[in-house]
Amino acid sequence: MTLVLCVTGTDTGVGKTVATAALACAFAAHGARVHIDKPVQTGVAPAEPGDMGHVRALAGRVSTSEGLRLREPMAPIPAAAIDGVGLPTIAAHAERLRSLADGVDVLLVEGVGGLLVRLDAAAGTFADLAAALDAPVVVVTRAALGTLNHTELTLEAIARRGIGVAGLVIGAWPATPGPVETTNREHLAGLAAPFLGAIPGGAGAWDGACFQAAAPGWLELPAP
């Protein structure tokens, strides 16, 4: 049976892509066949590598796919309107993702922006997609000031929808943490969600071999 996990962030730019690559490396190190998909990506032109290109450069050993690419760096609905394309429904996203789950042990679904970003014209969100897939969510958050409020709001939204929480990940842990970062990490580790670990700041710029060697030691794998 395939383990499906949805990876979201407390905001845009928190390090979801690097955290997704690290999770993939951790699962692959245990012998799992891993596939990563990004249903919608904004702010990327057709010829650019995009987030999944970054994942391939870091994780190497996993397969990847993408749904819809939109050029403008904004929310999917206005970005799709500017590009003159329609957004798939949540049901269509879910059907495509279920087909990708065949033949792999782990399917990681990376969201765009935060949990409640709308993915279709009928106001369906990434949270609705996770619910449709019956997939628990990994929440990637920051170490800096403001992260506690954003994280707890995200966890509340997940709970209201009856979606499981697979765990919390700090997306960019500083080499020299200060009092804010240290106390935030202690607070995050005490929340009613598994704390999976932290990704070192700057890890997204590492070469693939170094990333693949180090990443399995950064995170605890989510429980099945």
Coordinates of N, CA and C in Angstrom, one line a residue, residues 19-207:
A19 N 12.5 20.7 1.9 CA 12.0 19.7 2.9 C 11.5 18.5 2.2
T20 N 10.8 18.7 1.1 CA 10.2 17.5 0.3 C 11.4 16.7 -0.2
A21 N 12.4 17.3 -0.7 CA 13.6 16.5 -1.2 C 14.2 15.8 -0.1
A22 N 14.3 16.4 1.1 CA 14.9 15.7 2.3 C 14.1 14.5 2.7
L23 N 12.8 14.7 2.7 CA 11.9 13.5 3.0 C 12.1 12.4 2.0
A24 N 12.2 12.8 0.7 CA 12.4 11.7 -0.3 C 13.7 11.0 -0.1
C25 N 14.7 11.7 0.2 CA 16.0 11.0 0.5 C 15.9 10.1 1.7
A26 N 15.2 10.6 2.7 CA 15.1 9.7 3.9 C 14.4 8.4 3.6
F27 N 13.3 8.5 2.9 CA 12.5 7.3 2.5 C 13.3 6.4 1.6
A28 N 14.0 7.0 0.6 CA 14.8 6.3 -0.3 C 15.9 5.5 0.4
A29 N 16.5 6.2 1.4 CA 17.6 5.5 2.2 C 17.1 4.3 2.9
H30 N 15.8 4.1 3.1 CA 15.2 2.9 3.7 C 14.7 2.0 2.6
G31 N 15.1 2.2 1.4 CA 14.7 1.3 0.3 C 13.4 1.6 -0.4
A32 N 12.7 2.7 0.0 CA 11.4 2.9 -0.6 C 11.5 3.5 -2.0
R33 N 10.6 3.2 -2.8 CA 10.4 3.8 -4.1 C 9.6 5.0 -3.9
V34 N 10.2 6.2 -4.3 CA 9.5 7.5 -4.0 C 9.2 8.2 -5.2
H35 N 8.0 8.8 -5.3 CA 7.7 9.7 -6.4 C 7.2 11.0 -5.8
I36 N 7.5 12.2 -6.4 CA 7.1 13.5 -5.9 C 6.3 14.2 -7.0
D37 N 5.2 14.8 -6.7 CA 4.4 15.5 -7.6 C 4.1 16.9 -7.1
K38 N 4.1 17.9 -8.0 CA 3.6 19.3 -7.7 C 2.4 19.5 -8.5
P39 N 1.2 19.5 -8.0 CA 0.0 19.7 -8.8 C -0.1 21.0 -9.5
V40 N 0.3 22.1 -8.9 CA 0.3 23.4 -9.5 C 1.5 24.2 -9.0
Q41 N 2.2 24.8 -10.0 CA 3.3 25.6 -9.7 C 3.2 27.0 -10.4
T42 N 3.4 28.1 -9.6 CA 3.3 29.4 -10.2 C 4.7 30.1 -10.2
G43 N 4.8 31.1 -11.1 CA 6.0 31.8 -11.2 C 7.1 31.0 -11.9
V44 N 6.7 30.2 -12.9 CA 7.7 29.4 -13.6 C 7.3 29.3 -15.0
A45 N 8.3 29.6 -15.9 CA 8.1 29.5 -17.4 C 8.2 28.0 -17.8
P46 N 7.7 27.7 -19.0 CA 7.7 26.3 -19.4 C 9.1 25.7 -19.5
A47 N 10.1 26.5 -19.9 CA 11.5 25.9 -20.1 C 12.3 25.9 -18.8
E48 N 11.8 26.5 -17.8 CA 12.6 26.6 -16.5 C 12.5 25.3 -15.8
P49 N 13.5 25.0 -15.0 CA 13.5 23.7 -14.2 C 12.4 23.6 -13.1
G50 N 12.1 24.8 -12.5 CA 11.0 24.8 -11.5 C 11.4 24.0 -10.3
D51 N 10.4 23.9 -9.4 CA 10.6 23.2 -8.1 C 11.0 21.7 -8.3
M52 N 10.4 21.1 -9.2 CA 10.7 19.6 -9.4 C 12.1 19.5 -10.0
G53 N 12.6 20.4 -10.8 CA 14.0 20.4 -11.2 C 14.9 20.5 -10.1
H54 N 14.5 21.4 -9.1 CA 15.4 21.6 -7.9 C 15.4 20.3 -7.1
V55 N 14.2 19.6 -7.0 CA 14.1 18.4 -6.2 C 15.0 17.3 -6.9
R56 N 14.9 17.2 -8.2 CA 15.8 16.2 -8.9 C 17.3 16.5 -8.7
A57 N 17.6 17.8 -8.7 CA 19.0 18.1 -8.5 C 19.5 17.7 -7.1
L58 N 18.6 17.8 -6.1 CA 19.0 17.5 -4.7 C 18.8 16.0 -4.4
A59 N 17.7 15.4 -4.7 CA 17.4 14.1 -4.3 C 17.9 13.0 -5.3
G60 N 17.8 13.3 -6.6 CA 18.4 12.4 -7.6 C 17.8 11.1 -7.8
R61 N 17.6 10.4 -6.7 CA 17.1 9.0 -6.9 C 15.6 8.8 -7.0
V62 N 14.9 9.9 -7.0 CA 13.4 9.8 -7.0 C 12.9 10.3 -8.3
S63 N 11.7 9.8 -8.6 CA 11.0 10.3 -9.8 C 10.1 11.4 -9.5
T64 N 9.8 12.3 -10.4 CA 9.0 13.5 -10.2 C 8.1 13.7 -11.3
S65 N 7.0 14.5 -11.1 CA 6.1 14.9 -12.1 C 5.5 16.2 -11.7
E66 N 4.8 16.9 -12.6 CA 4.2 18.1 -12.4 C 2.8 18.1 -13.0
G67 N 1.9 19.0 -12.4 CA 0.6 19.2 -13.0 C 0.7 20.4 -13.9
L68 N 0.1 21.5 -13.4 CA 0.0 22.7 -14.2 C 1.1 23.7 -13.8
R69 N 1.7 24.3 -14.8 CA 2.7 25.4 -14.6 C 2.1 26.7 -15.1
L70 N 2.3 27.7 -14.2 CA 1.7 29.1 -14.5 C 2.9 30.1 -14.4
R71 N 2.9 31.1 -15.3 CA 4.0 31.9 -15.4 C 4.1 33.0 -14.2
E72 N 3.0 33.5 -13.8 CA 3.0 34.6 -12.8 C 3.3 34.1 -11.4
P73 N 4.1 34.8 -10.6 CA 4.4 34.4 -9.2 C 3.3 35.0 -8.3
M74 N 2.2 34.3 -8.4 CA 1.0 34.7 -7.6 C 0.2 33.5 -7.3
A75 N -1.0 33.7 -6.6 CA -1.9 32.6 -6.3 C -2.4 32.0 -7.6
P76 N -2.7 30.7 -7.6 CA -3.1 29.9 -8.8 C -4.2 30.5 -9.6
I77 N -5.3 31.0 -8.9 CA -6.5 31.5 -9.7 C -6.1 32.7 -10.5
P78 N -5.6 33.8 -10.0 CA -5.2 34.9 -10.9 C -4.1 34.5 -11.9
A79 N -3.2 33.7 -11.5 CA -2.1 33.3 -12.4 C -2.7 32.5 -13.6
A80 N -3.6 31.7 -13.3 CA -4.3 30.9 -14.4 C -5.1 31.9 -15.3
A81 N -5.7 32.9 -14.7 CA -6.5 33.8 -15.5 C -5.6 34.6 -16.5
I82 N -4.4 35.0 -16.0 CA -3.5 35.7 -16.8 C -3.0 34.9 -17.9
D83 N -2.7 33.6 -17.7 CA -2.2 32.7 -18.7 C -3.3 32.2 -19.6
G84 N -4.6 32.4 -19.2 CA -5.7 32.0 -20.1 C -6.0 30.5 -20.0
V85 N -5.7 29.9 -18.9 CA -6.0 28.4 -18.8 C -6.9 28.2 -17.6
G86 N -7.5 27.0 -17.7 CA -8.4 26.6 -16.6 C -7.7 25.8 -15.6
L87 N -8.1 25.9 -14.3 CA -7.5 25.1 -13.3 C -8.2 23.8 -13.2
P88 N -7.5 22.6 -13.0 CA -8.2 21.4 -12.8 C -9.0 21.4 -11.5
T89 N -10.1 20.7 -11.4 CA -10.8 20.6 -10.1 C -10.0 19.8 -9.1
I90 N -10.4 19.9 -7.9 CA -9.8 19.0 -6.8 C -9.9 17.6 -7.2
A91 N -11.1 17.2 -7.6 CA -11.3 15.8 -8.0 C -10.4 15.3 -9.1
A92 N -10.1 16.2 -10.1 CA -9.2 15.9 -11.2 C -7.8 15.8 -10.7
H93 N -7.4 16.7 -9.8 CA -6.1 16.6 -9.2 C -5.9 15.2 -8.5
A94 N -6.9 14.9 -7.7 CA -6.8 13.7 -6.9 C -6.8 12.5 -7.8
E95 N -7.5 12.4 -8.8 CA -7.5 11.3 -9.7 C -6.2 11.1 -10.4
R96 N -5.6 12.2 -10.8 CA -4.2 12.1 -11.4 C -3.2 11.6 -10.4
L97 N -3.3 12.1 -9.2 CA -2.3 11.7 -8.1 C -2.5 10.2 -7.7
R98 N -3.7 9.8 -7.7 CA -3.9 8.3 -7.4 C -3.3 7.5 -8.4
S99 N -3.3 7.9 -9.7 CA -2.7 7.1 -10.7 C -1.2 7.1 -10.6
L100 N -0.6 8.1 -10.0 CA 0.8 8.2 -9.8 C 1.3 7.3 -8.7
A101 N 0.4 7.0 -7.7 CA 0.7 6.2 -6.6 C 0.9 4.8 -6.9
D102 N 0.4 4.3 -8.0 CA 0.6 2.9 -8.4 C 2.1 2.7 -8.7
G103 N 2.6 1.6 -8.1 CA 4.0 1.2 -8.4 C 5.1 1.9 -7.6
V104 N 4.7 2.8 -6.6 CA 5.7 3.3 -5.7 C 5.3 3.1 -4.3
D105 N 6.2 3.2 -3.4 CA 5.9 3.0 -2.0 C 5.5 4.3 -1.3
V106 N 6.0 5.4 -1.7 CA 5.7 6.7 -1.1 C 5.4 7.7 -2.2
L107 N 4.3 8.4 -2.1 CA 4.0 9.6 -3.0 C 4.0 10.8 -2.1
L108 N 4.9 11.8 -2.5 CA 4.9 13.1 -1.8 C 4.3 14.1 -2.7
V109 N 3.3 14.8 -2.2 CA 2.6 15.8 -3.0 C 2.9 17.2 -2.4
E110 N 3.7 18.0 -3.2 CA 4.1 19.3 -2.7 C 3.1 20.4 -3.1
G111 N 2.6 21.1 -2.1 CA 1.6 22.2 -2.3 C 2.3 23.4 -2.9
V112 N 1.4 24.4 -3.1 CA 1.9 25.7 -3.6 C 1.4 26.7 -2.5
G113 N 2.4 27.5 -1.9 CA 2.1 28.4 -0.8 C 1.7 27.6 0.4
G114 N 0.6 28.1 1.1 CA 0.2 27.5 2.3 C -1.0 26.5 2.1
L115 N -1.5 26.0 3.2 CA -2.5 25.0 3.2 C -3.8 25.4 2.6
L116 N -4.2 26.7 2.7 CA -5.5 27.1 2.2 C -5.4 27.8 0.9
V117 N -4.3 27.7 0.2 CA -4.3 28.3 -1.2 C -5.2 27.5 -2.1
R118 N -6.0 28.3 -2.8 CA -7.0 27.7 -3.7 C -6.4 27.2 -5.0
L119 N -6.8 25.9 -5.3 CA -6.2 25.2 -6.4 C -7.2 25.1 -7.6
D120 N -8.5 25.5 -7.4 CA -9.4 25.4 -8.5 C -10.4 26.6 -8.4
A121 N -11.1 26.8 -9.5 CA -12.0 28.0 -9.6 C -13.2 27.8 -8.6
A122 N -13.5 26.6 -8.1 CA -14.6 26.4 -7.2 C -14.1 26.6 -5.7
A123 N -13.0 27.2 -5.5 CA -12.4 27.5 -4.2 C -11.9 26.3 -3.5
G124 N -11.6 25.2 -4.2 CA -11.0 24.1 -3.5 C -9.6 24.3 -3.2
T125 N -9.1 24.0 -2.0 CA -7.8 24.3 -1.5 C -6.9 23.1 -1.4
F126 N -5.6 23.3 -1.1 CA -4.7 22.2 -0.9 C -5.2 21.3 0.2
A127 N -5.8 21.9 1.2 CA -6.4 21.1 2.3 C -7.5 20.2 1.8
D128 N -8.3 20.7 0.9 CA -9.3 19.8 0.3 C -8.7 18.7 -0.5
L129 N -7.6 19.0 -1.2 CA -6.9 17.9 -1.9 C -6.4 16.8 -1.0
A130 N -5.8 17.3 0.1 CA -5.3 16.3 1.1 C -6.4 15.4 1.6
A131 N -7.6 16.1 1.9 CA -8.7 15.3 2.4 C -9.2 14.3 1.3
A132 N -9.3 14.8 0.0 CA -9.7 13.9 -1.0 C -8.8 12.7 -1.2
L133 N -7.5 12.9 -0.9 CA -6.6 11.8 -1.0 C -6.5 11.0 0.3
D134 N -7.2 11.4 1.3 CA -7.1 10.8 2.7 C -5.6 10.8 3.1
A135 N -4.9 11.9 2.8 CA -3.4 11.9 3.1 C -3.1 12.8 4.2
P136 N -2.3 12.4 5.2 CA -1.8 13.3 6.2 C -0.9 14.3 5.7
V137 N -0.7 15.4 6.4 CA 0.0 16.6 6.0 C 1.3 16.7 6.8
V138 N 2.4 17.0 6.1 CA 3.6 17.5 6.7 C 3.6 19.0 6.6
V139 N 3.8 19.7 7.7 CA 3.8 21.1 7.7 C 5.2 21.6 7.8
V140 N 5.7 22.4 6.9 CA 7.0 23.0 6.9 C 6.8 24.5 7.4
T141 N 7.6 24.8 8.4 CA 7.5 26.1 9.0 C 8.9 26.8 9.2
R142 N 8.9 28.0 9.6 CA 10.1 28.8 9.8 C 10.6 28.6 11.2
A143 N 11.9 29.0 11.4 CA 12.4 29.1 12.8 C 12.3 30.5 13.4
A144 N 12.0 31.5 12.6 CA 12.1 32.9 13.0 C 10.8 33.3 13.7
L145 N 10.8 34.6 14.1 CA 9.7 35.2 14.8 C 8.4 35.1 13.9
G146 N 7.3 34.8 14.6 CA 6.0 34.7 13.9 C 5.6 33.3 13.5
T147 N 6.5 32.4 13.6 CA 6.2 31.1 13.1 C 5.3 30.3 14.0
L148 N 5.2 30.6 15.3 CA 4.3 29.9 16.2 C 2.9 30.2 15.9
N149 N 2.5 31.4 15.7 CA 1.1 31.7 15.3 C 0.8 31.1 14.0
H150 N 1.6 31.2 13.0 CA 1.3 30.6 11.7 C 1.2 29.1 11.7
T151 N 2.0 28.5 12.5 CA 2.0 27.0 12.6 C 0.7 26.6 13.3
E152 N 0.4 27.2 14.4 CA -0.8 26.8 15.2 C -2.1 27.0 14.4
L153 N -2.1 28.1 13.6 CA -3.3 28.4 12.7 C -3.4 27.3 11.7
T154 N -2.3 26.9 11.1 CA -2.3 25.8 10.1 C -2.7 24.5 10.7
L155 N -2.2 24.2 11.9 CA -2.7 22.9 12.6 C -4.2 23.0 12.9
E156 N -4.7 24.1 13.3 CA -6.1 24.2 13.6 C -6.9 24.0 12.3
A157 N -6.5 24.5 11.2 CA -7.2 24.4 9.9 C -7.2 22.9 9.5
I158 N -6.1 22.2 9.7 CA -6.0 20.8 9.4 C -6.9 20.0 10.3
A159 N -7.0 20.3 11.6 CA -7.9 19.6 12.5 C -9.3 19.8 12.1
R160 N -9.7 21.0 11.7 CA -11.1 21.3 11.4 C -11.6 20.5 10.2
R161 N -10.6 20.1 9.3 CA -11.0 19.3 8.1 C -10.8 17.8 8.4
G162 N -10.4 17.4 9.6 CA -10.3 16.0 9.9 C -9.1 15.3 9.2
I163 N -8.1 16.1 8.8 CA -6.9 15.6 8.1 C -5.9 15.3 9.1
G164 N -5.2 14.2 8.9 CA -4.1 13.9 9.9 C -2.9 14.8 9.7
V165 N -2.1 14.9 10.7 CA -0.8 15.7 10.7 C 0.3 14.6 10.8
A166 N 1.1 14.5 9.7 CA 2.2 13.6 9.7 C 3.4 14.1 10.5
G167 N 3.5 15.5 10.6 CA 4.6 16.0 11.4 C 4.9 17.5 11.0
L168 N 5.8 18.1 11.8 CA 6.3 19.4 11.5 C 7.8 19.4 11.2
V169 N 8.2 20.2 10.3 CA 9.6 20.3 9.9 C 9.9 21.8 9.9
I170 N 11.1 22.2 10.4 CA 11.6 23.5 10.3 C 12.4 23.6 9.0
G171 N 12.0 24.5 8.1 CA 12.5 24.5 6.7 C 13.9 25.0 6.6
A172 N 14.4 25.9 7.4 CA 15.8 26.4 7.3 C 16.3 26.7 8.7
W173 N 17.0 25.8 9.3 CA 17.5 26.0 10.7 C 18.8 26.7 10.6
P174 N 19.0 27.8 11.3 CA 20.3 28.6 11.2 C 21.4 27.8 11.8
A175 N 22.6 28.1 11.3 CA 23.8 27.5 11.8 C 24.1 28.0 13.2
T176 N 23.7 29.2 13.5 CA 23.9 29.8 14.9 C 22.6 30.3 15.3
P177 N 21.7 29.4 15.9 CA 20.4 29.9 16.4 C 20.5 30.8 17.6
G178 N 19.6 31.8 17.6 CA 19.5 32.8 18.7 C 18.4 32.3 19.6
P179 N 18.1 33.2 20.6 CA 17.1 32.8 21.6 C 15.7 32.6 20.9
V180 N 15.4 33.4 19.9 CA 14.1 33.3 19.3 C 14.0 31.9 18.6
E181 N 15.0 31.6 17.8 CA 14.9 30.3 17.1 C 14.9 29.1 18.1
T182 N 15.7 29.2 19.1 CA 15.8 28.1 20.1 C 14.5 27.9 20.8
T183 N 13.9 29.0 21.3 CA 12.6 28.8 22.0 C 11.5 28.4 21.1
N184 N 11.5 28.9 19.8 CA 10.5 28.5 18.9 C 10.6 27.0 18.6
R185 N 11.8 26.5 18.4 CA 12.0 25.1 18.2 C 11.5 24.3 19.4
E186 N 11.7 24.7 20.6 CA 11.2 24.0 21.8 C 9.7 24.0 21.8
H187 N 9.1 25.1 21.4 CA 7.6 25.2 21.4 C 7.1 24.3 20.3
L188 N 7.7 24.4 19.1 CA 7.2 23.5 18.0 C 7.3 22.0 18.4
A189 N 8.3 21.7 19.0 CA 8.5 20.3 19.4 C 7.5 19.8 20.5
G190 N 6.9 20.8 21.2 CA 5.9 20.5 22.2 C 4.5 20.5 21.7
L191 N 4.2 20.8 20.5 CA 2.9 20.9 20.0 C 2.3 19.5 19.8
A192 N 1.0 19.4 19.6 CA 0.3 18.1 19.4 C 0.5 17.6 18.0
A193 N 1.7 17.5 17.5 CA 2.0 17.0 16.2 C 3.4 16.5 16.3
P194 N 3.8 15.4 15.6 CA 5.1 14.9 15.6 C 6.1 15.9 15.1
F195 N 7.2 16.2 15.8 CA 8.2 17.1 15.3 C 9.3 16.2 14.6
L196 N 9.4 16.4 13.3 CA 10.2 15.5 12.5 C 11.7 15.9 12.4
G197 N 11.9 17.2 12.7 CA 13.3 17.7 12.6 C 13.4 19.0 11.9
A198 N 14.7 19.4 11.5 CA 14.9 20.6 10.8 C 15.9 20.4 9.7
I199 N 15.8 21.3 8.7 CA 16.7 21.3 7.5 C 17.7 22.4 7.7
P200 N 19.0 22.1 7.6 CA 20.0 23.2 7.8 C 19.7 24.3 6.7
G201 N 19.8 25.6 7.2 CA 19.7 26.7 6.3 C 20.8 26.6 5.2
G202 N 20.4 26.9 3.9 CA 21.3 26.8 2.8 C 21.5 25.4 2.2
A203 N 20.8 24.4 2.8 CA 20.9 23.1 2.2 C 20.4 23.0 0.8
G204 N 19.5 23.9 0.4 CA 19.0 23.8 -0.9 C 20.0 24.2 -2.0
A205 N 21.1 24.7 -1.6 CA 22.2 25.1 -2.5 C 23.3 24.0 -2.6
W206 N 23.1 23.0 -1.8 CA 24.2 21.9 -1.8 C 24.1 21.1 -3.1
D207 N 25.2 20.4 -3.5 CA 25.1 19.5 -4.6 C 24.4 18.3 -4.2

